[in-house]
Structure formats: C-alpha cells, structure tokens
C-alpha positions as a LaTeX table, in Angstrom:
\begin{tabular}{lrrr}
\hline
Residue & $x$ (\AA) & $y$ (\AA) & $z$ (\AA) \\
\hline
Met1 & $-47.12$ & 44.66 & $-66.37$ \\
Ser2 & $-46.76$ & 44.36 & $-62.61$ \\
Thr3 & $-43.71$ & 42.70 & $-61.14$ \\
Val4 & $-43.66$ & 40.40 & $-58.14$ \\
Ser5 & $-40.61$ & 40.62 & $-55.88$ \\
Ala6 & $-38.70$ & 37.58 & $-54.69$ \\
Thr7 & $-39.65$ & 38.43 & $-51.10$ \\
Asp8 & $-43.35$ & 38.30 & $-51.95$ \\
Lys9 & $-42.90$ & 34.89 & $-53.61$ \\
Val10 & $-41.05$ & 33.55 & $-50.56$ \\
Asp11 & $-43.73$ & 34.88 & $-48.20$ \\
Glu12 & $-46.44$ & 33.32 & $-50.32$ \\
Ala13 & $-44.63$ & 29.96 & $-50.44$ \\
Ile14 & $-44.10$ & 29.94 & $-46.67$ \\
Glu15 & $-47.70$ & 30.91 & $-45.97$ \\
Asp16 & $-49.04$ & 28.22 & $-48.29$ \\
Phe17 & $-46.79$ & 25.52 & $-46.81$ \\
Leu18 & $-47.63$ & 26.47 & $-43.21$ \\
Phe19 & $-51.33$ & 26.31 & $-44.06$ \\
His20 & $-50.97$ & 22.67 & $-45.12$ \\
Leu21 & $-48.51$ & 21.89 & $-42.32$ \\
Lys22 & $-51.03$ & 23.05 & $-39.73$ \\
Asn23 & $-53.47$ & 20.49 & $-41.14$ \\
Gly24 & $-50.72$ & 17.87 & $-40.92$ \\
Phe25 & $-48.94$ & 15.38 & $-43.17$ \\
Ile26 & $-49.21$ & 11.62 & $-42.66$ \\
Ile27 & $-45.70$ & 10.27 & $-42.13$ \\
Thr28 & $-43.86$ & 7.19 & $-40.94$ \\
Lys29 & $-41.63$ & 8.26 & $-38.08$ \\
Leu30 & $-38.38$ & 6.35 & $-37.87$ \\
Pro31 & $-37.40$ & 6.04 & $-34.19$ \\
Lys32 & $-33.92$ & 6.84 & $-32.99$ \\
Asn33 & $-33.84$ & 3.46 & $-31.26$ \\
Thr34 & $-33.34$ & 0.92 & $-34.08$ \\
Phe35 & $-34.92$ & $-1.83$ & $-31.98$ \\
Arg36 & $-38.28$ & $-0.08$ & $-32.16$ \\
Ser37 & $-40.68$ & $-0.33$ & $-35.09$ \\
Pro38 & $-41.49$ & 2.63 & $-37.34$ \\
Gln39 & $-44.73$ & 4.31 & $-36.36$ \\
Arg40 & $-47.36$ & 6.14 & $-38.34$ \\
Arg41 & $-47.70$ & 9.72 & $-37.19$ \\
Val42 & $-49.03$ & 13.07 & $-38.36$ \\
Leu43 & $-46.45$ & 15.85 & $-38.66$ \\
Tyr44 & $-47.91$ & 19.28 & $-37.92$ \\
Cys45 & $-47.08$ & 22.75 & $-36.65$ \\
Asp46 & $-48.79$ & 24.87 & $-34.00$ \\
Pro47 & $-51.37$ & 27.54 & $-34.94$ \\
Ser48 & $-48.74$ & 30.30 & $-34.69$ \\
Gly49 & $-46.55$ & 28.54 & $-37.25$ \\
His50 & $-43.43$ & 28.60 & $-35.05$ \\
Met51 & $-43.18$ & 25.07 & $-33.61$ \\
Ile52 & $-43.30$ & 21.60 & $-35.18$ \\
Asn53 & $-44.51$ & 18.40 & $-33.53$ \\
Trp54 & $-46.17$ & 15.05 & $-34.28$ \\
Arg55 & $-49.11$ & 13.05 & $-32.98$ \\
Ser56 & $-50.91$ & 9.75 & $-33.53$ \\
Ala57 & $-52.77$ & 9.33 & $-36.79$ \\
Arg58 & $-56.57$ & 9.38 & $-36.67$ \\
Ala59 & $-59.29$ & 8.29 & $-39.05$ \\
Ser60 & $-60.05$ & 11.93 & $-39.86$ \\
Asp61 & $-56.53$ & 12.28 & $-41.32$ \\
Tyr62 & $-57.46$ & 9.93 & $-44.18$ \\
Ser63 & $-59.77$ & 10.47 & $-47.12$ \\
Ser64 & $-61.90$ & 7.49 & $-46.07$ \\
Lys65 & $-62.33$ & 5.12 & $-43.16$ \\
Ala66 & $-61.47$ & 2.20 & $-45.40$ \\
Glu67 & $-58.11$ & 3.75 & $-46.20$ \\
Tyr68 & $-57.46$ & 4.30 & $-42.51$ \\
Leu69 & $-58.32$ & 0.69 & $-41.62$ \\
Ala70 & $-56.20$ & $-0.63$ & $-44.48$ \\
Asp71 & $-53.23$ & 1.38 & $-43.27$ \\
Cys72 & $-53.51$ & 0.33 & $-39.62$ \\
Gly73 & $-51.56$ & $-2.88$ & $-40.08$ \\
His74 & $-48.74$ & $-1.25$ & $-42.04$ \\
Thr75 & $-46.95$ & 0.32 & $-39.06$ \\
Ala76 & $-47.37$ & 0.55 & $-35.29$ \\
Tyr77 & $-50.31$ & 2.61 & $-34.08$ \\
Ser78 & $-49.49$ & 3.06 & $-30.40$ \\
Asp79 & $-50.63$ & 6.29 & $-28.82$ \\
Ser80 & $-48.20$ & 9.16 & $-28.96$ \\
Lys81 & $-47.91$ & 11.49 & $-26.01$ \\
Lys82 & $-47.30$ & 15.12 & $-26.68$ \\
Lys83 & $-43.61$ & 15.85 & $-27.25$ \\
Val84 & $-41.54$ & 18.92 & $-26.63$ \\
Ser85 & $-42.21$ & 20.97 & $-29.76$ \\
Ile86 & $-39.22$ & 21.81 & $-31.95$ \\
Pro87 & $-38.94$ & 25.44 & $-33.10$ \\
Leu88 & $-38.86$ & 25.89 & $-36.87$ \\
Ser89 & $-36.26$ & 28.60 & $-36.34$ \\
Ser90 & $-33.77$ & 25.82 & $-35.49$ \\
Leu91 & $-34.28$ & 23.97 & $-38.80$ \\
Val92 & $-30.89$ & 23.92 & $-40.52$ \\
Ser93 & $-31.47$ & 21.73 & $-43.56$ \\
Cys94 & $-33.70$ & 19.13 & $-45.18$ \\
Gln95 & $-31.90$ & 16.03 & $-46.50$ \\
Tyr96 & $-32.98$ & 13.03 & $-48.54$ \\
Ser97 & $-31.49$ & 9.86 & $-50.00$ \\
Lys98 & $-31.33$ & 9.60 & $-53.79$ \\
Asp99 & $-31.17$ & 5.80 & $-53.70$ \\
Lys100 & $-34.23$ & 5.56 & $-51.47$ \\
Phe101 & $-36.09$ & 8.08 & $-53.61$ \\
Glu102 & $-35.43$ & 6.04 & $-56.76$ \\
Ser103 & $-36.73$ & 2.96 & $-54.98$ \\
Glu104 & $-39.87$ & 4.94 & $-54.04$ \\
Glu105 & $-38.96$ & 5.23 & $-50.36$ \\
Phe106 & $-39.72$ & 8.87 & $-49.69$ \\
Phe107 & $-37.25$ & 9.29 & $-46.84$ \\
Met108 & $-36.48$ & 12.73 & $-45.41$ \\
Arg109 & $-34.25$ & 13.94 & $-42.59$ \\
Leu110 & $-34.95$ & 17.26 & $-40.89$ \\
Val111 & $-31.78$ & 18.56 & $-39.28$ \\
Phe112 & $-32.32$ & 20.91 & $-36.32$ \\
Glu113 & $-29.81$ & 23.01 & $-34.44$ \\
Gly114 & $-29.74$ & 22.09 & $-30.76$ \\
His115 & $-32.33$ & 19.31 & $-31.23$ \\
Arg116 & $-32.23$ & 15.71 & $-32.44$ \\
Asn117 & $-32.73$ & 15.04 & $-36.13$ \\
Leu118 & $-36.16$ & 13.94 & $-37.28$ \\
Asp119 & $-36.18$ & 11.00 & $-39.72$ \\
Ile120 & $-39.49$ & 10.52 & $-41.52$ \\
Lys121 & $-41.00$ & 8.92 & $-44.59$ \\
Leu122 & $-43.81$ & 10.49 & $-46.57$ \\
Thr123 & $-46.60$ & 8.33 & $-47.95$ \\
Asn124 & $-46.39$ & 9.51 & $-51.57$ \\
Lys125 & $-44.16$ & 11.38 & $-53.99$ \\
Gln126 & $-46.38$ & 14.46 & $-54.16$ \\
Asp127 & $-46.25$ & 15.07 & $-50.40$ \\
Phe128 & $-42.52$ & 14.32 & $-50.38$ \\
Glu129 & $-41.66$ & 16.90 & $-53.04$ \\
Tyr130 & $-43.98$ & 19.46 & $-51.49$ \\
Cys131 & $-42.49$ & 19.01 & $-48.00$ \\
Met132 & $-38.94$ & 19.08 & $-49.37$ \\
Asp133 & $-39.58$ & 22.44 & $-51.04$ \\
Gly134 & $-41.44$ & 23.80 & $-48.02$ \\
Phe135 & $-38.87$ & 22.81 & $-45.41$ \\
Glu136 & $-36.02$ & 24.05 & $-47.60$ \\
Val137 & $-37.66$ & 27.47 & $-47.81$ \\
Ile138 & $-38.13$ & 27.51 & $-44.03$ \\
Ala139 & $-34.48$ & 26.50 & $-43.47$ \\
Lys140 & $-33.27$ & 29.32 & $-45.70$ \\
Asn141 & $-35.53$ & 31.84 & $-43.94$ \\
Arg142 & $-35.50$ & 30.44 & $-40.41$ \\
Glu143 & $-34.77$ & 33.87 & $-38.91$ \\
Arg144 & $-38.38$ & 34.76 & $-39.62$ \\
Phe145 & $-39.59$ & 32.05 & $-37.26$ \\
Lys146 & $-37.76$ & 33.25 & $-34.17$ \\
Lys147 & $-40.09$ & 34.34 & $-31.41$ \\
Thr148 & $-39.55$ & 37.74 & $-29.91$ \\
Pro149 & $-38.29$ & 37.62 & $-26.30$ \\
Ser150 & $-41.08$ & 37.63 & $-23.76$ \\
Phe151 & $-41.48$ & 40.45 & $-21.27$ \\
Arg152 & $-39.63$ & 39.50 & $-18.08$ \\
Pro153 & $-40.05$ & 42.29 & $-15.49$ \\
Glu154 & $-37.67$ & 42.53 & $-12.58$ \\
Thr155 & $-39.85$ & 44.67 & $-10.29$ \\
Met156 & $-43.56$ & 45.08 & $-9.64$ \\
Glu157 & $-43.31$ & 48.67 & $-10.81$ \\
Glu158 & $-42.39$ & 47.44 & $-14.29$ \\
Val159 & $-45.40$ & 45.13 & $-14.30$ \\
Trp160 & $-47.71$ & 47.96 & $-13.23$ \\
Asp161 & $-46.31$ & 50.30 & $-15.89$ \\
Ala162 & $-46.72$ & 47.65 & $-18.62$ \\
Asp163 & $-50.36$ & 47.02 & $-17.63$ \\
Asp164 & $-51.10$ & 50.71 & $-16.98$ \\
Tyr165 & $-52.06$ & 49.75 & $-13.43$ \\
His166 & $-52.11$ & 52.35 & $-10.63$ \\
Pro167 & $-51.99$ & 50.89 & $-7.10$ \\
Leu168 & $-53.31$ & 52.94 & $-4.21$ \\
Val169 & $-50.37$ & 54.71 & $-2.50$ \\
Trp170 & $-50.01$ & 57.44 & 0.09 \\
Glu171 & $-47.32$ & 60.05 & $-0.42$ \\
Tyr172 & $-46.63$ & 61.16 & 3.15 \\
Lys173 & $-43.48$ & 63.08 & 2.19 \\
Pro174 & $-42.21$ & 64.48 & $-1.12$ \\
Gly175 & $-40.68$ & 61.52 & $-2.97$ \\
Lys176 & $-41.66$ & 59.00 & $-0.23$ \\
Thr177 & $-44.74$ & 56.84 & $-0.57$ \\
Cys178 & $-46.47$ & 54.07 & 1.34 \\
Asn179 & $-48.22$ & 51.28 & $-0.56$ \\
Ile180 & $-51.40$ & 51.26 & 1.52 \\
Gly181 & $-53.30$ & 49.22 & $-1.08$ \\
Cys182 & $-50.85$ & 46.28 & $-0.91$ \\
Gly183 & $-50.35$ & 46.52 & $-4.68$ \\
Asn184 & $-54.08$ & 46.95 & $-5.48$ \\
Asp185 & $-55.88$ & 49.95 & $-6.91$ \\
Leu186 & $-59.04$ & 51.42 & $-5.41$ \\
Glu187 & $-61.38$ & 49.38 & $-7.62$ \\
Asp188 & $-59.72$ & 46.09 & $-6.66$ \\
Ile189 & $-59.72$ & 47.03 & $-2.97$ \\
Leu190 & $-63.49$ & 47.64 & $-3.09$ \\
Leu191 & $-64.02$ & 44.39 & $-5.00$ \\
Ile192 & $-61.95$ & 42.33 & $-2.56$ \\
Ser193 & $-63.63$ & 43.98 & 0.43 \\
Ser194 & $-67.07$ & 43.23 & $-1.01$ \\
Cys195 & $-66.16$ & 39.58 & $-1.59$ \\
Tyr196 & $-64.88$ & 39.17 & 1.96 \\
Gly197 & $-67.91$ & 41.00 & 3.35 \\
Cys198 & $-70.31$ & 38.70 & 1.50 \\
Leu199 & $-68.35$ & 35.63 & 2.56 \\
Trp200 & $-68.27$ & 36.49 & 6.26 \\
Ser201 & $-71.87$ & 37.69 & 6.23 \\
Phe202 & $-72.90$ & 34.31 & 4.85 \\
Leu203 & $-70.82$ & 32.49 & 7.48 \\
Val204 & $-72.24$ & 34.55 & 10.34 \\
Ala205 & $-75.81$ & 33.99 & 9.14 \\
Phe206 & $-75.15$ & 30.28 & 8.61 \\
Tyr207 & $-73.67$ & 29.74 & 12.06 \\
Ala208 & $-76.48$ & 31.79 & 13.59 \\
Leu209 & $-78.95$ & 29.32 & 12.08 \\
Leu210 & $-76.86$ & 26.44 & 13.40 \\
Met211 & $-76.85$ & 27.98 & 16.86 \\
Lys212 & $-80.61$ & 28.37 & 16.76 \\
Gly213 & $-80.93$ & 24.73 & 15.69 \\
Ile214 & $-78.74$ & 23.65 & 18.60 \\
Leu215 & $-80.67$ & 25.66 & 21.17 \\
Asp216 & $-84.00$ & 24.38 & 19.91 \\
Ser217 & $-83.13$ & 20.70 & 19.45 \\
Asp218 & $-80.17$ & 19.38 & 21.44 \\
Glu219 & $-78.92$ & 20.12 & 24.93 \\
Lys220 & $-75.51$ & 18.40 & 24.34 \\
Ser221 & $-74.57$ & 20.53 & 21.30 \\
Thr222 & $-73.80$ & 17.44 & 19.20 \\
Leu223 & $-74.92$ & 19.11 & 15.98 \\
Leu224 & $-72.78$ & 22.17 & 16.62 \\
Met225 & $-69.65$ & 20.11 & 17.31 \\
Met226 & $-70.30$ & 18.06 & 14.17 \\
Tyr227 & $-70.42$ & 21.18 & 12.01 \\
Leu228 & $-67.30$ & 22.49 & 13.72 \\
Val229 & $-65.37$ & 19.35 & 12.76 \\
Phe230 & $-66.66$ & 19.55 & 9.20 \\
Gly231 & $-65.62$ & 23.21 & 9.01 \\
Val232 & $-62.08$ & 22.47 & 10.22 \\
Ile233 & $-61.75$ & 19.60 & 7.72 \\
Tyr234 & $-62.97$ & 21.87 & 4.90 \\
Val235 & $-60.49$ & 24.62 & 5.77 \\
Cys236 & $-57.64$ & 22.09 & 5.91 \\
Met237 & $-58.59$ & 20.66 & 2.52 \\
Val238 & $-58.72$ & 24.12 & 0.94 \\
Gly239 & $-55.35$ & 25.02 & 2.44 \\
Leu240 & $-53.83$ & 21.77 & 1.19 \\
Ala241 & $-55.23$ & 22.34 & $-2.31$ \\
Val242 & $-53.75$ & 25.85 & $-2.45$ \\
Tyr243 & $-50.38$ & 24.59 & $-1.20$ \\
Thr244 & $-50.16$ & 21.68 & $-3.65$ \\
Gly245 & $-51.30$ & 23.92 & $-6.50$ \\
Gln246 & $-48.47$ & 26.33 & $-5.77$ \\
Met247 & $-46.01$ & 23.42 & $-5.69$ \\
Glu248 & $-47.20$ & 22.30 & $-9.15$ \\
Glu249 & $-46.82$ & 25.82 & $-10.54$ \\
Asp250 & $-43.28$ & 26.06 & $-9.17$ \\
Ala251 & $-42.43$ & 22.69 & $-10.70$ \\
Lys252 & $-43.83$ & 23.75 & $-14.10$ \\
Arg253 & $-41.93$ & 27.03 & $-13.97$ \\
Lys254 & $-38.69$ & 25.19 & $-13.20$ \\
Lys255 & $-39.32$ & 22.68 & $-15.99$ \\
Lys256 & $-39.99$ & 25.46 & $-18.51$ \\
Ala257 & $-36.75$ & 27.17 & $-17.50$ \\
Glu258 & $-34.82$ & 23.93 & $-18.05$ \\
Leu259 & $-36.39$ & 23.48 & $-21.52$ \\
Gly260 & $-35.86$ & 27.13 & $-22.46$ \\
Leu261 & $-39.58$ & 27.79 & $-22.89$ \\
Asp262 & $-41.35$ & 31.06 & $-22.20$ \\
Glu263 & $-43.74$ & 31.34 & $-19.28$ \\
Asp264 & $-46.69$ & 31.60 & $-21.68$ \\
Asp265 & $-45.71$ & 28.47 & $-23.64$ \\
Glu266 & $-47.51$ & 25.22 & $-22.97$ \\
Leu267 & $-45.42$ & 22.60 & $-21.22$ \\
Pro268 & $-45.72$ & 19.32 & $-23.17$ \\
Phe269 & $-45.13$ & 15.85 & $-21.78$ \\
Asp270 & $-41.99$ & 14.01 & $-22.80$ \\
Asp271 & $-42.41$ & 10.56 & $-24.28$ \\
Asp272 & $-39.44$ & 8.19 & $-24.18$ \\
Asp273 & $-41.13$ & 5.33 & $-26.02$ \\
Glu274 & $-40.42$ & 6.73 & $-29.50$ \\
\hline
\end{tabular}
C-alpha cells in the first residue's frame, strides 16, 4: 500500500485551490468606507498564482444570463479599475464570524501583512467553506508564494554576462580595452548600419525626386519649401514622442519603486472609489 506524505497533500490542496481561484469567485466586497455600498466583485489571482486581486463581475461569471440579470440589482455594479495586487505571501490569516455564519451571512476577512484587510462575503456556503480551507492553507504555507528577487545589475558588464552578450572591443594594451562598438556586438553594428543606410538612401532618393519636380515645374521652389517645413515638423514630432515616452517610463519606474514592485511587474491603476 503506497503512502502519501503530508507535503504532497498540501501541494495538491494548494494547486487545486489556485486553479479555482484563477477562474475567480463571485463575492460581495465590503468597502473600507462605511458610507459606500457593498459591491459585487470577482476575487481572483494572477496566472502565476502569487498575487490576488478583484474585478467587476461579468455575465460570463454566472451559470446563466438570467442569474446575472437577477443579481444585478442586489449590489452596486460600478466598474472596478485595476487595483494594486496583494501578494499571497503576505496573507497572515483568514477570519470569519460565527454569528454571521449561523445567520447564513458568509462573511470572511483576509488579513494581510503590510496591506489593508480584505472583507468579503461569499455567495453560498460551499464557496465559503472551500475558500476558508484554501486561504488557511495558503496562510500556513505563505513562504511558498514569495517571489525570488529579480536580477538587478549594477554595471553593464553584469548585464552582458547574464545575457551572454559580447560587445565589440579593442584591446590596445594588455588589460586595457576600448569599447569601439558602443556596447554593441558585430552583428548588431552591421544591423544598425544597414538600417541607417537604407533610411538615408531612401531620403536621398526621395529628395532627389523632389528636386527634379521643383526644377521641372516651379521656378519659385514653393514645393521644395513646403516639403522642408513638413520634414521639420515631422522630426519635431518624432523627437517630442521619444522625449515624452522616456518621461512616462521614468514615472512608471519611480511608481514601481514606491510600491515595491519589480521592474517586470505590471503597474496597476489605483482606484480610490472602493
């Protein structure tokens, strides 16, 4: 007779609960602000099974459209913007009220370390008991849900070594090198040179055609000056787009650092209306 270890049972329970949690559970979210109405939401976790969040309920979350329409008037159905996801590794405990449970109010409080508590109500007893067991297992094994630290290089040499990248350098003296490729290897240098060559070849040919059109059609060079103005406007717009794009990236990087997120994590939008 084969024996099953306790670790295998825990892993199986966590895997089964995360599978259903990724699909989502219909809940009633109780807002922190008591002046606001409870709102129907769907509690779910990300595909990696490390973060928990909630969103607006949709018709596809119900077994039938009639059930969805019947439930619309029960609680508020305002749109829910994407929140800052809460890591499951910070889940400390899962609490419930015995009095509310006996009165068939399936209330549950998820207590997180370093984050606000999440007060929810499940729609039925089966989901309530299943979520209680699942979140309790996660709370007892929350160390498993900690993400490994992301790679944060301090120099470009560390980045090149991690990617097995070999920039073009010139060693003019033993132990002394000159980065003649500006951080690019030979393949990238040829690729960049080809792109620039094609671009400038197209521009030269294009302006040659414009010059021929000017010489053949207009003695005052009106067409040429018009294309010159359009070219300057285009260059300015491209430069402005690059500059504003870099500003947005810097702002996102700063925001992620304030929230303690990794550079690869998606930056959600905060929503203060819930």
